[in-house]
């Protein structure tokens, strides 16, 4: 029998939080029943595309979703959906910009249209005002409201809709990230940091992740203890503009020998084993996948007060205000490095509902039932 075809909308299938989340589900969902394909708005071949094809998925590329392309983008999406009537479910990870493709999906007769919130932007600027408008209009075109956490849901849909928001957890393969001392020691040896105290960060070089302040924090840590190193995992924009700025800052502060830029990695589950503490001074977050991964690896985490406290799964999370000086952050990190001992947190992660196996079953059942409720003919098995 033909599986249910789900079209996932994303900007680009590179190694970011929302992308890592949907890939975890794709790897673990019953692909005889659910078939994921992807529609992106970048024209280059991205990091996950080889694996998507290996798992039986297809990747389609549209024009960019910039204001000057809005009209073209909407036309291309509508024509695509009319040419591909097999897609009865559209699952959009485009935040408030989901307004554009979901409006076209409704016009094209797609019965199940999911918008998915992964973040909670803060502050007010012209761009954010436009985002509020798109957010307001979104409710006319989605059939289901997803979010990674409560605060991300409040941002996109408003607190008054909290009871109608479906939390789709940023679940991971907890066993894959499980703390292993042998892996820890091997990774440290490979990275040339054996015997060091290791602060780690996983995140794309985007302003949201606050890398500039992160380097200031590490400078304060390193001033206290020269036996510390910082590992930065993640890529940047197409031109690596911000990443290069951070490289220059590291050089100017004389930290070149103590900060390692590891780039995009396919073995993040191994690299995080080398960390002693995970550092996340973000300006805003939804409920980051990286926090689940770090805690699954048995790590203590030091995060900003702009990261939702709901991401504390293990009780090993310290919150520091972004208003505090780097020295205050360094004090907290030093205390963690001195007093925390990593341990196996697998059972805690599973019991908190963040293991991918059960969540993938839940999502499969959700898609099947949503199609039934929409009155659409549901192909494939129902089990």
mmCIF file of C-alpha atoms in Angstrom:
data_model
loop_
_atom_site.group_PDB
_atom_site.id
_atom_site.type_symbol
_atom_site.label_atom_id
_atom_site.label_comp_id
_atom_site.label_asym_id
_atom_site.label_seq_id
_atom_site.Cartn_x
_atom_site.Cartn_y
_atom_site.Cartn_z
ATOM 1 C CA UNK A 1 0.000 0.000 0.000
ATOM 2 C CA UNK A 2 1.062 3.563 -0.685
ATOM 3 C CA UNK A 3 2.317 5.436 2.407
ATOM 4 C CA UNK A 4 0.988 8.806 3.567
ATOM 5 C CA UNK A 5 3.029 11.529 1.853
ATOM 6 C CA UNK A 6 4.039 14.362 4.200
ATOM 7 C CA UNK A 7 5.629 17.473 2.729
ATOM 8 C CA UNK A 8 7.959 19.150 5.224
ATOM 9 C CA UNK A 9 8.709 22.827 4.639
ATOM 10 C CA UNK A 10 12.013 24.253 5.816
ATOM 11 C CA UNK A 11 14.426 26.974 4.747
ATOM 12 C CA UNK A 12 17.298 24.569 4.091
ATOM 13 C CA UNK A 13 18.097 21.085 5.360
ATOM 14 C CA UNK A 14 21.425 21.947 6.977
ATOM 15 C CA UNK A 15 22.428 20.904 10.487
ATOM 16 C CA UNK A 16 20.302 23.174 12.664
ATOM 17 C CA UNK A 17 17.871 22.588 15.519
ATOM 18 C CA UNK A 18 14.570 22.219 13.656
ATOM 19 C CA UNK A 19 16.294 20.262 10.914
ATOM 20 C CA UNK A 20 17.942 17.893 13.396
ATOM 21 C CA UNK A 21 14.552 17.404 15.043
ATOM 22 C CA UNK A 22 12.713 16.395 11.874
ATOM 23 C CA UNK A 23 15.599 14.145 10.826
ATOM 24 C CA UNK A 24 15.381 12.307 14.165
ATOM 25 C CA UNK A 25 11.704 11.656 13.447
ATOM 26 C CA UNK A 26 12.345 10.625 9.853
ATOM 27 C CA UNK A 27 14.977 8.087 10.907
ATOM 28 C CA UNK A 28 12.678 6.489 13.469
ATOM 29 C CA UNK A 29 9.164 6.767 12.067
ATOM 30 C CA UNK A 30 7.560 3.797 10.295
ATOM 31 C CA UNK A 31 8.466 4.698 6.720
ATOM 32 C CA UNK A 32 6.103 2.070 5.316
ATOM 33 C CA UNK A 33 3.296 4.278 6.628
ATOM 34 C CA UNK A 34 4.764 7.798 6.573
ATOM 35 C CA UNK A 35 6.930 9.144 3.745
ATOM 36 C CA UNK A 36 8.691 12.468 4.353
ATOM 37 C CA UNK A 37 9.612 14.707 1.432
ATOM 38 C CA UNK A 38 11.032 18.221 1.756
ATOM 39 C CA UNK A 39 10.402 21.567 0.099
ATOM 40 C CA UNK A 40 13.099 24.162 0.836
ATOM 41 C CA UNK A 41 13.753 27.726 -0.306
ATOM 42 C CA UNK A 42 17.492 27.582 -0.863
ATOM 43 C CA UNK A 43 18.939 26.370 -4.167
ATOM 44 C CA UNK A 44 22.068 24.586 -2.906
ATOM 45 C CA UNK A 45 22.476 20.994 -1.801
ATOM 46 C CA UNK A 46 22.418 20.953 1.988
ATOM 47 C CA UNK A 47 24.027 18.725 4.619
ATOM 48 C CA UNK A 48 21.095 16.369 5.249
ATOM 49 C CA UNK A 49 20.044 15.823 1.639
ATOM 50 C CA UNK A 50 22.130 12.701 1.033
ATOM 51 C CA UNK A 51 20.646 11.031 4.096
ATOM 52 C CA UNK A 52 17.123 12.122 3.204
ATOM 53 C CA UNK A 53 17.450 10.392 -0.156
ATOM 54 C CA UNK A 54 18.974 7.303 1.478
ATOM 55 C CA UNK A 55 15.888 7.143 3.712
ATOM 56 C CA UNK A 56 13.608 7.286 0.676
ATOM 57 C CA UNK A 57 12.732 10.977 0.731
ATOM 58 C CA UNK A 58 12.803 13.607 -1.990
ATOM 59 C CA UNK A 59 14.033 17.205 -1.764
ATOM 60 C CA UNK A 60 12.569 20.021 -3.827
ATOM 61 C CA UNK A 61 13.913 23.583 -4.027
ATOM 62 C CA UNK A 62 11.937 26.790 -4.421
ATOM 63 C CA UNK A 63 12.985 30.434 -4.740
ATOM 64 C CA UNK A 64 14.099 32.224 -1.541
ATOM 65 C CA UNK A 65 11.438 33.486 0.860
ATOM 66 C CA UNK A 66 12.549 37.126 0.860
ATOM 67 C CA UNK A 67 10.065 40.033 0.524
ATOM 68 C CA UNK A 68 10.980 40.652 -3.117
ATOM 69 C CA UNK A 69 10.223 36.984 -3.881
ATOM 70 C CA UNK A 70 6.994 36.613 -1.864
ATOM 71 C CA UNK A 71 4.725 36.690 -4.911
ATOM 72 C CA UNK A 72 6.919 34.259 -6.854
ATOM 73 C CA UNK A 73 7.279 31.958 -3.845
ATOM 74 C CA UNK A 74 3.510 31.732 -3.313
ATOM 75 C CA UNK A 75 2.945 31.002 -7.000
ATOM 76 C CA UNK A 76 5.609 28.295 -7.046
ATOM 77 C CA UNK A 77 4.229 26.627 -3.901
ATOM 78 C CA UNK A 78 0.660 26.631 -5.234
ATOM 79 C CA UNK A 79 1.711 25.193 -8.600
ATOM 80 C CA UNK A 80 3.869 22.575 -6.884
ATOM 81 C CA UNK A 81 0.998 21.367 -4.687
ATOM 82 C CA UNK A 82 -1.405 21.224 -7.617
ATOM 83 C CA UNK A 83 1.153 19.167 -9.544
ATOM 84 C CA UNK A 84 1.685 16.882 -6.511
ATOM 85 C CA UNK A 85 -1.769 15.982 -5.170
ATOM 86 C CA UNK A 86 -0.222 13.094 -3.203
ATOM 87 C CA UNK A 87 0.647 15.524 -0.401
ATOM 88 C CA UNK A 88 -2.329 15.473 1.952
ATOM 89 C CA UNK A 89 -0.244 16.795 4.861
ATOM 90 C CA UNK A 90 2.002 19.854 4.841
ATOM 91 C CA UNK A 91 4.169 20.272 7.956
ATOM 92 C CA UNK A 92 5.802 23.707 7.999
ATOM 93 C CA UNK A 93 8.845 24.538 10.149
ATOM 94 C CA UNK A 94 8.924 28.115 8.845
ATOM 95 C CA UNK A 95 7.571 29.777 12.007
ATOM 96 C CA UNK A 96 5.260 32.736 11.230
ATOM 97 C CA UNK A 97 6.371 32.601 7.572
ATOM 98 C CA UNK A 98 4.309 29.418 7.378
ATOM 99 C CA UNK A 99 1.500 31.859 6.603
ATOM 100 C CA UNK A 100 2.656 32.034 2.967
ATOM 101 C CA UNK A 101 2.867 28.331 2.020
ATOM 102 C CA UNK A 102 -0.068 27.256 4.204
ATOM 103 C CA UNK A 103 -2.289 29.855 2.564
ATOM 104 C CA UNK A 104 -1.379 28.338 -0.806
ATOM 105 C CA UNK A 105 -1.826 24.827 0.591
ATOM 106 C CA UNK A 106 -5.356 25.691 1.674
ATOM 107 C CA UNK A 107 -6.133 27.083 -1.792
ATOM 108 C CA UNK A 108 -4.680 23.890 -3.317
ATOM 109 C CA UNK A 109 -6.970 21.725 -1.164
ATOM 110 C CA UNK A 110 -4.402 20.175 1.210
ATOM 111 C CA UNK A 111 -6.535 18.969 4.149
ATOM 112 C CA UNK A 112 -3.927 18.876 6.948
ATOM 113 C CA UNK A 113 -1.757 21.982 7.336
ATOM 114 C CA UNK A 114 0.584 22.086 10.330
ATOM 115 C CA UNK A 115 2.519 25.147 11.468
ATOM 116 C CA UNK A 116 5.363 24.399 13.881
ATOM 117 C CA UNK A 117 6.968 26.921 16.252
ATOM 118 C CA UNK A 118 10.610 26.361 17.185
ATOM 119 C CA UNK A 119 11.567 29.727 18.698
ATOM 120 C CA UNK A 120 10.433 32.733 20.711
ATOM 121 C CA UNK A 121 12.017 35.955 19.379
ATOM 122 C CA UNK A 122 12.369 38.829 21.844
ATOM 123 C CA UNK A 123 12.480 42.601 21.479
ATOM 124 C CA UNK A 124 10.736 44.873 18.975
ATOM 125 C CA UNK A 125 12.005 46.001 15.582
ATOM 126 C CA UNK A 126 10.592 46.514 12.115
ATOM 127 C CA UNK A 127 11.241 42.901 11.141
ATOM 128 C CA UNK A 128 9.473 41.687 14.284
ATOM 129 C CA UNK A 129 6.439 43.873 13.531
ATOM 130 C CA UNK A 130 6.128 42.096 10.173
ATOM 131 C CA UNK A 131 6.460 38.772 11.997
ATOM 132 C CA UNK A 132 3.556 39.720 14.290
ATOM 133 C CA UNK A 133 1.386 40.395 11.250
ATOM 134 C CA UNK A 134 2.212 37.044 9.661
ATOM 135 C CA UNK A 135 1.662 35.335 13.004
ATOM 136 C CA UNK A 136 -1.796 36.899 13.300
ATOM 137 C CA UNK A 137 -2.758 35.803 9.769
ATOM 138 C CA UNK A 138 -1.453 32.260 10.205
ATOM 139 C CA UNK A 139 -4.507 31.138 12.187
ATOM 140 C CA UNK A 140 -6.681 31.370 9.069
ATOM 141 C CA UNK A 141 -4.634 28.786 7.203
ATOM 142 C CA UNK A 142 -3.236 26.191 9.601
ATOM 143 C CA UNK A 143 -5.338 23.263 10.781
ATOM 144 C CA UNK A 144 -2.970 22.287 13.612
ATOM 145 C CA UNK A 145 -0.629 24.296 15.827
ATOM 146 C CA UNK A 146 2.617 22.582 16.842
ATOM 147 C CA UNK A 147 5.387 23.882 19.093
ATOM 148 C CA UNK A 148 8.569 22.506 20.627
ATOM 149 C CA UNK A 149 7.676 23.999 24.007
ATOM 150 C CA UNK A 150 5.204 26.234 25.837
ATOM 151 C CA UNK A 151 7.011 29.530 25.305
ATOM 152 C CA UNK A 152 7.591 28.876 21.602
ATOM 153 C CA UNK A 153 3.882 28.128 21.289
ATOM 154 C CA UNK A 154 2.944 31.312 23.159
ATOM 155 C CA UNK A 155 5.060 33.366 20.743
ATOM 156 C CA UNK A 156 3.535 32.042 17.526
ATOM 157 C CA UNK A 157 -0.061 31.425 18.595
ATOM 158 C CA UNK A 158 -0.639 33.583 21.686
ATOM 159 C CA UNK A 159 -1.172 32.446 25.268
ATOM 160 C CA UNK A 160 -4.937 32.307 24.777
ATOM 161 C CA UNK A 161 -4.415 29.372 22.384
ATOM 162 C CA UNK A 162 -2.135 27.458 24.739
ATOM 163 C CA UNK A 163 -4.677 24.654 25.259
ATOM 164 C CA UNK A 164 -4.900 24.098 21.509
ATOM 165 C CA UNK A 165 -1.158 23.887 20.885
ATOM 166 C CA UNK A 166 0.305 20.417 20.395
ATOM 167 C CA UNK A 167 3.755 19.987 21.907
ATOM 168 C CA UNK A 168 5.930 17.915 19.597
ATOM 169 C CA UNK A 169 9.006 17.174 21.638
ATOM 170 C CA UNK A 170 12.509 17.738 20.307
ATOM 171 C CA UNK A 171 13.194 14.082 20.925
ATOM 172 C CA UNK A 172 16.515 12.345 20.306
ATOM 173 C CA UNK A 173 17.962 8.859 20.273
ATOM 174 C CA UNK A 174 18.877 8.960 23.949
ATOM 175 C CA UNK A 175 20.955 5.804 23.758
ATOM 176 C CA UNK A 176 23.122 7.325 21.029
ATOM 177 C CA UNK A 177 24.046 10.259 23.293
ATOM 178 C CA UNK A 178 24.416 8.201 26.467
ATOM 179 C CA UNK A 179 27.469 9.163 28.536
ATOM 180 C CA UNK A 180 30.404 6.876 27.865
ATOM 181 C CA UNK A 181 33.769 7.521 29.502
ATOM 182 C CA UNK A 182 35.657 5.586 26.840
ATOM 183 C CA UNK A 183 34.140 7.726 24.074
ATOM 184 C CA UNK A 184 34.892 10.840 26.097
ATOM 185 C CA UNK A 185 38.564 9.984 26.435
ATOM 186 C CA UNK A 186 38.905 8.927 22.799
ATOM 187 C CA UNK A 187 37.331 12.158 21.508
ATOM 188 C CA UNK A 188 39.529 14.290 23.742
ATOM 189 C CA UNK A 189 42.580 12.484 22.451
ATOM 190 C CA UNK A 190 41.477 12.959 18.831
ATOM 191 C CA UNK A 191 40.877 16.656 19.446
ATOM 192 C CA UNK A 192 44.187 17.104 21.257
ATOM 193 C CA UNK A 193 42.606 18.258 24.514
ATOM 194 C CA UNK A 194 43.346 15.375 26.894
ATOM 195 C CA UNK A 195 43.734 16.631 30.452
ATOM 196 C CA UNK A 196 41.873 19.880 29.727
ATOM 197 C CA UNK A 197 38.658 21.230 31.249
ATOM 198 C CA UNK A 198 36.293 21.479 28.302
ATOM 199 C CA UNK A 199 33.533 24.022 27.774
ATOM 200 C CA UNK A 200 31.419 23.185 24.737
ATOM 201 C CA UNK A 201 28.810 24.859 22.563
ATOM 202 C CA UNK A 202 26.764 23.470 19.667
ATOM 203 C CA UNK A 203 24.970 25.996 17.503
ATOM 204 C CA UNK A 204 24.994 27.722 14.149
ATOM 205 C CA UNK A 205 26.812 31.027 13.909
ATOM 206 C CA UNK A 206 23.659 33.144 13.946
ATOM 207 C CA UNK A 207 23.137 36.268 16.126
ATOM 208 C CA UNK A 208 20.576 34.391 18.238
ATOM 209 C CA UNK A 209 23.297 32.155 19.714
ATOM 210 C CA UNK A 210 25.220 35.184 21.062
ATOM 211 C CA UNK A 211 28.689 33.955 20.135
ATOM 212 C CA UNK A 212 30.272 37.352 20.815
ATOM 213 C CA UNK A 213 29.242 37.225 24.465
ATOM 214 C CA UNK A 214 30.089 33.518 24.590
ATOM 215 C CA UNK A 215 33.705 34.369 23.754
ATOM 216 C CA UNK A 216 33.698 37.071 26.454
ATOM 217 C CA UNK A 217 32.506 34.441 28.938
ATOM 218 C CA UNK A 218 35.212 32.021 27.914
ATOM 219 C CA UNK A 219 37.862 34.753 28.209
ATOM 220 C CA UNK A 220 36.762 35.267 31.821
ATOM 221 C CA UNK A 221 36.853 31.489 32.412
ATOM 222 C CA UNK A 222 40.292 31.183 30.838
ATOM 223 C CA UNK A 223 41.645 34.096 32.889
ATOM 224 C CA UNK A 224 40.726 32.101 35.999
ATOM 225 C CA UNK A 225 42.027 28.761 34.711
ATOM 226 C CA UNK A 226 44.468 28.433 31.805
ATOM 227 C CA UNK A 227 43.747 24.694 31.602
ATOM 228 C CA UNK A 228 40.384 25.344 29.926
ATOM 229 C CA UNK A 229 39.428 25.003 26.259
ATOM 230 C CA UNK A 230 36.334 25.953 24.293
ATOM 231 C CA UNK A 231 34.899 23.746 21.542
ATOM 232 C CA UNK A 232 32.550 25.440 19.059
ATOM 233 C CA UNK A 233 30.492 23.070 16.901
ATOM 234 C CA UNK A 234 28.452 24.478 14.041
ATOM 235 C CA UNK A 235 28.499 26.194 10.687
ATOM 236 C CA UNK A 236 27.538 29.701 9.660
ATOM 237 C CA UNK A 237 25.856 31.681 6.941
ATOM 238 C CA UNK A 238 26.782 31.090 3.325
ATOM 239 C CA UNK A 239 29.570 33.673 3.563
ATOM 240 C CA UNK A 240 30.556 32.730 7.148
ATOM 241 C CA UNK A 241 30.469 36.440 8.017
ATOM 242 C CA UNK A 242 29.679 36.090 11.714
ATOM 243 C CA UNK A 243 31.881 33.034 12.087
ATOM 244 C CA UNK A 244 34.829 35.009 10.701
ATOM 245 C CA UNK A 245 34.088 37.887 13.081
ATOM 246 C CA UNK A 246 34.245 35.457 15.987
ATOM 247 C CA UNK A 247 37.538 34.037 14.700
ATOM 248 C CA UNK A 248 38.990 37.564 14.667
ATOM 249 C CA UNK A 249 37.716 38.216 18.177
ATOM 250 C CA UNK A 250 39.334 35.000 19.419
ATOM 251 C CA UNK A 251 42.616 36.039 17.812
ATOM 252 C CA UNK A 252 42.448 39.574 19.223
ATOM 253 C CA UNK A 253 41.937 38.167 22.730
ATOM 254 C CA UNK A 254 44.884 35.810 22.371
ATOM 255 C CA UNK A 255 42.714 32.709 22.698
ATOM 256 C CA UNK A 256 43.628 30.972 19.425
ATOM 257 C CA UNK A 257 45.290 28.025 21.181
ATOM 258 C CA UNK A 258 42.318 27.526 23.516
ATOM 259 C CA UNK A 259 39.308 27.841 21.159
ATOM 260 C CA UNK A 260 38.650 25.175 18.544
ATOM 261 C CA UNK A 261 36.221 25.763 15.683
ATOM 262 C CA UNK A 262 35.045 22.248 14.816
ATOM 263 C CA UNK A 263 32.610 23.256 12.067
ATOM 264 C CA UNK A 264 29.627 21.150 11.017
ATOM 265 C CA UNK A 265 29.969 17.633 12.402
ATOM 266 C CA UNK A 266 28.175 14.409 11.582
ATOM 267 C CA UNK A 267 29.262 12.926 14.926
ATOM 268 C CA UNK A 268 27.869 15.479 17.387
ATOM 269 C CA UNK A 269 26.778 12.628 19.667
ATOM 270 C CA UNK A 270 30.469 11.751 20.075
ATOM 271 C CA UNK A 271 31.847 15.282 20.214
ATOM 272 C CA UNK A 272 29.588 16.301 23.116
ATOM 273 C CA UNK A 273 31.062 13.430 25.112
ATOM 274 C CA UNK A 274 34.305 15.433 25.191
ATOM 275 C CA UNK A 275 32.606 18.365 26.977
ATOM 276 C CA UNK A 276 32.661 18.951 30.737
ATOM 277 C CA UNK A 277 29.974 21.634 30.584
ATOM 278 C CA UNK A 278 27.587 22.873 27.880
ATOM 279 C CA UNK A 279 27.318 26.659 27.490
ATOM 280 C CA UNK A 280 24.303 28.346 25.871
ATOM 281 C CA UNK A 281 24.082 32.149 26.374
ATOM 282 C CA UNK A 282 21.406 32.603 23.687
ATOM 283 C CA UNK A 283 19.428 35.788 23.172
ATOM 284 C CA UNK A 284 16.296 33.652 22.700
ATOM 285 C CA UNK A 285 15.338 30.004 22.177
ATOM 286 C CA UNK A 286 12.320 27.744 21.837
ATOM 287 C CA UNK A 287 13.355 24.483 23.428
ATOM 288 C CA UNK A 288 16.706 23.681 21.819
ATOM 289 C CA UNK A 289 17.506 20.163 20.664
ATOM 290 C CA UNK A 290 21.089 20.776 21.761
ATOM 291 C CA UNK A 291 19.955 21.062 25.377
ATOM 292 C CA UNK A 292 18.311 17.642 25.197
ATOM 293 C CA UNK A 293 21.430 16.186 23.577
ATOM 294 C CA UNK A 294 23.771 17.744 26.139
ATOM 295 C CA UNK A 295 21.769 16.462 29.075
ATOM 296 C CA UNK A 296 21.481 13.018 27.492
ATOM 297 C CA UNK A 297 25.295 13.012 27.435
ATOM 298 C CA UNK A 298 25.280 13.569 31.200
ATOM 299 C CA UNK A 299 26.445 17.176 30.972
ATOM 300 C CA UNK A 300 25.722 20.085 33.278
ATOM 301 C CA UNK A 301 24.485 23.121 31.356
ATOM 302 C CA UNK A 302 24.932 26.847 31.947
ATOM 303 C CA UNK A 303 22.308 28.820 30.044
ATOM 304 C CA UNK A 304 20.987 32.357 29.758
ATOM 305 C CA UNK A 305 17.742 33.524 31.325
ATOM 306 C CA UNK A 306 16.340 33.815 27.794
ATOM 307 C CA UNK A 307 16.366 30.031 27.330
ATOM 308 C CA UNK A 308 13.110 28.440 28.595
ATOM 309 C CA UNK A 309 13.633 26.712 31.939
ATOM 310 C CA UNK A 310 11.418 23.864 30.655
ATOM 311 C CA UNK A 311 14.536 22.575 28.914
ATOM 312 C CA UNK A 312 15.938 21.536 32.327
ATOM 313 C CA UNK A 313 15.289 17.791 32.185
ATOM 314 C CA UNK A 314 17.925 16.474 34.578
ATOM 315 C CA UNK A 315 18.117 19.222 37.199
ATOM 316 C CA UNK A 316 21.712 19.893 36.130
ATOM 317 C CA UNK A 317 21.027 23.285 34.527
ATOM 318 C CA UNK A 318 22.284 26.609 35.886
ATOM 319 C CA UNK A 319 20.648 29.848 34.703
ATOM 320 C CA UNK A 320 22.597 33.124 34.533
ATOM 321 C CA UNK A 321 21.187 36.489 33.472
ATOM 322 C CA UNK A 322 22.423 38.059 30.255
ATOM 323 C CA UNK A 323 22.633 41.246 32.315
ATOM 324 C CA UNK A 324 25.397 39.677 34.404
ATOM 325 C CA UNK A 325 29.037 40.303 33.532
ATOM 326 C CA UNK A 326 31.160 37.563 31.942
ATOM 327 C CA UNK A 327 32.940 37.191 35.294
ATOM 328 C CA UNK A 328 29.697 36.090 36.933
ATOM 329 C CA UNK A 329 29.213 33.469 34.234
ATOM 330 C CA UNK A 330 32.805 32.355 34.726
ATOM 331 C CA UNK A 331 32.192 31.954 38.443
ATOM 332 C CA UNK A 332 29.216 29.663 37.806
ATOM 333 C CA UNK A 333 31.124 27.650 35.199
ATOM 334 C CA UNK A 334 34.117 27.280 37.502
ATOM 335 C CA UNK A 335 31.853 25.969 40.269
ATOM 336 C CA UNK A 336 30.330 23.415 37.874
ATOM 337 C CA UNK A 337 33.733 22.311 36.584
ATOM 338 C CA UNK A 338 34.946 21.845 40.160
ATOM 339 C CA UNK A 339 31.959 20.094 41.696
ATOM 340 C CA UNK A 340 30.012 18.237 38.982
ATOM 341 C CA UNK A 341 30.709 14.661 37.955
ATOM 342 C CA UNK A 342 29.163 13.385 34.739
ATOM 343 C CA UNK A 343 26.914 10.342 34.961
ATOM 344 C CA UNK A 344 24.554 8.257 32.840
ATOM 345 C CA UNK A 345 21.234 10.129 32.483
ATOM 346 C CA UNK A 346 19.619 7.780 29.946
ATOM 347 C CA UNK A 347 16.715 6.743 32.171
ATOM 348 C CA UNK A 348 15.994 10.358 33.126
ATOM 349 C CA UNK A 349 15.777 11.428 29.477
ATOM 350 C CA UNK A 350 13.538 8.490 28.561
ATOM 351 C CA UNK A 351 11.270 8.965 31.581
ATOM 352 C CA UNK A 352 10.890 12.647 30.723
ATOM 353 C CA UNK A 353 9.527 11.616 27.325
ATOM 354 C CA UNK A 354 12.411 12.816 25.160
ATOM 355 C CA UNK A 355 13.445 9.520 23.559
ATOM 356 C CA UNK A 356 12.661 9.422 19.846
ATOM 357 C CA UNK A 357 11.239 5.898 19.609
ATOM 358 C CA UNK A 358 7.926 6.593 21.359
ATOM 359 C CA UNK A 359 7.678 10.109 19.940
ATOM 360 C CA UNK A 360 8.029 8.809 16.378
ATOM 361 C CA UNK A 361 5.154 6.376 17.015
ATOM 362 C CA UNK A 362 3.094 9.258 18.379
ATOM 363 C CA UNK A 363 3.740 11.407 15.289
ATOM 364 C CA UNK A 364 2.852 8.556 12.934
ATOM 365 C CA UNK A 365 -0.452 8.072 14.772
ATOM 366 C CA UNK A 366 -1.098 11.811 14.760
ATOM 367 C CA UNK A 367 -0.703 12.069 10.980
ATOM 368 C CA UNK A 368 -2.994 9.091 10.410
ATOM 369 C CA UNK A 369 -5.696 10.401 12.736
ATOM 370 C CA UNK A 370 -5.452 13.976 11.429
ATOM 371 C CA UNK A 371 -6.160 12.740 7.912
ATOM 372 C CA UNK A 372 -9.096 10.689 9.158
ATOM 373 C CA UNK A 373 -10.549 13.707 10.958
ATOM 374 C CA UNK A 374 -10.058 15.839 7.860
ATOM 375 C CA UNK A 375 -12.236 13.384 5.975
ATOM 376 C CA UNK A 376 -9.517 12.623 3.484
ATOM 377 C CA UNK A 377 -8.892 9.205 2.088
ATOM 378 C CA UNK A 378 -6.002 7.838 4.129
ATOM 379 C CA UNK A 379 -3.726 5.582 2.084
ATOM 380 C CA UNK A 380 -1.555 2.938 3.649
ATOM 381 C CA UNK A 381 -1.890 0.912 6.816
ATOM 382 C CA UNK A 382 -3.492 2.366 9.916
ATOM 383 C CA UNK A 383 -1.536 0.436 12.530
#
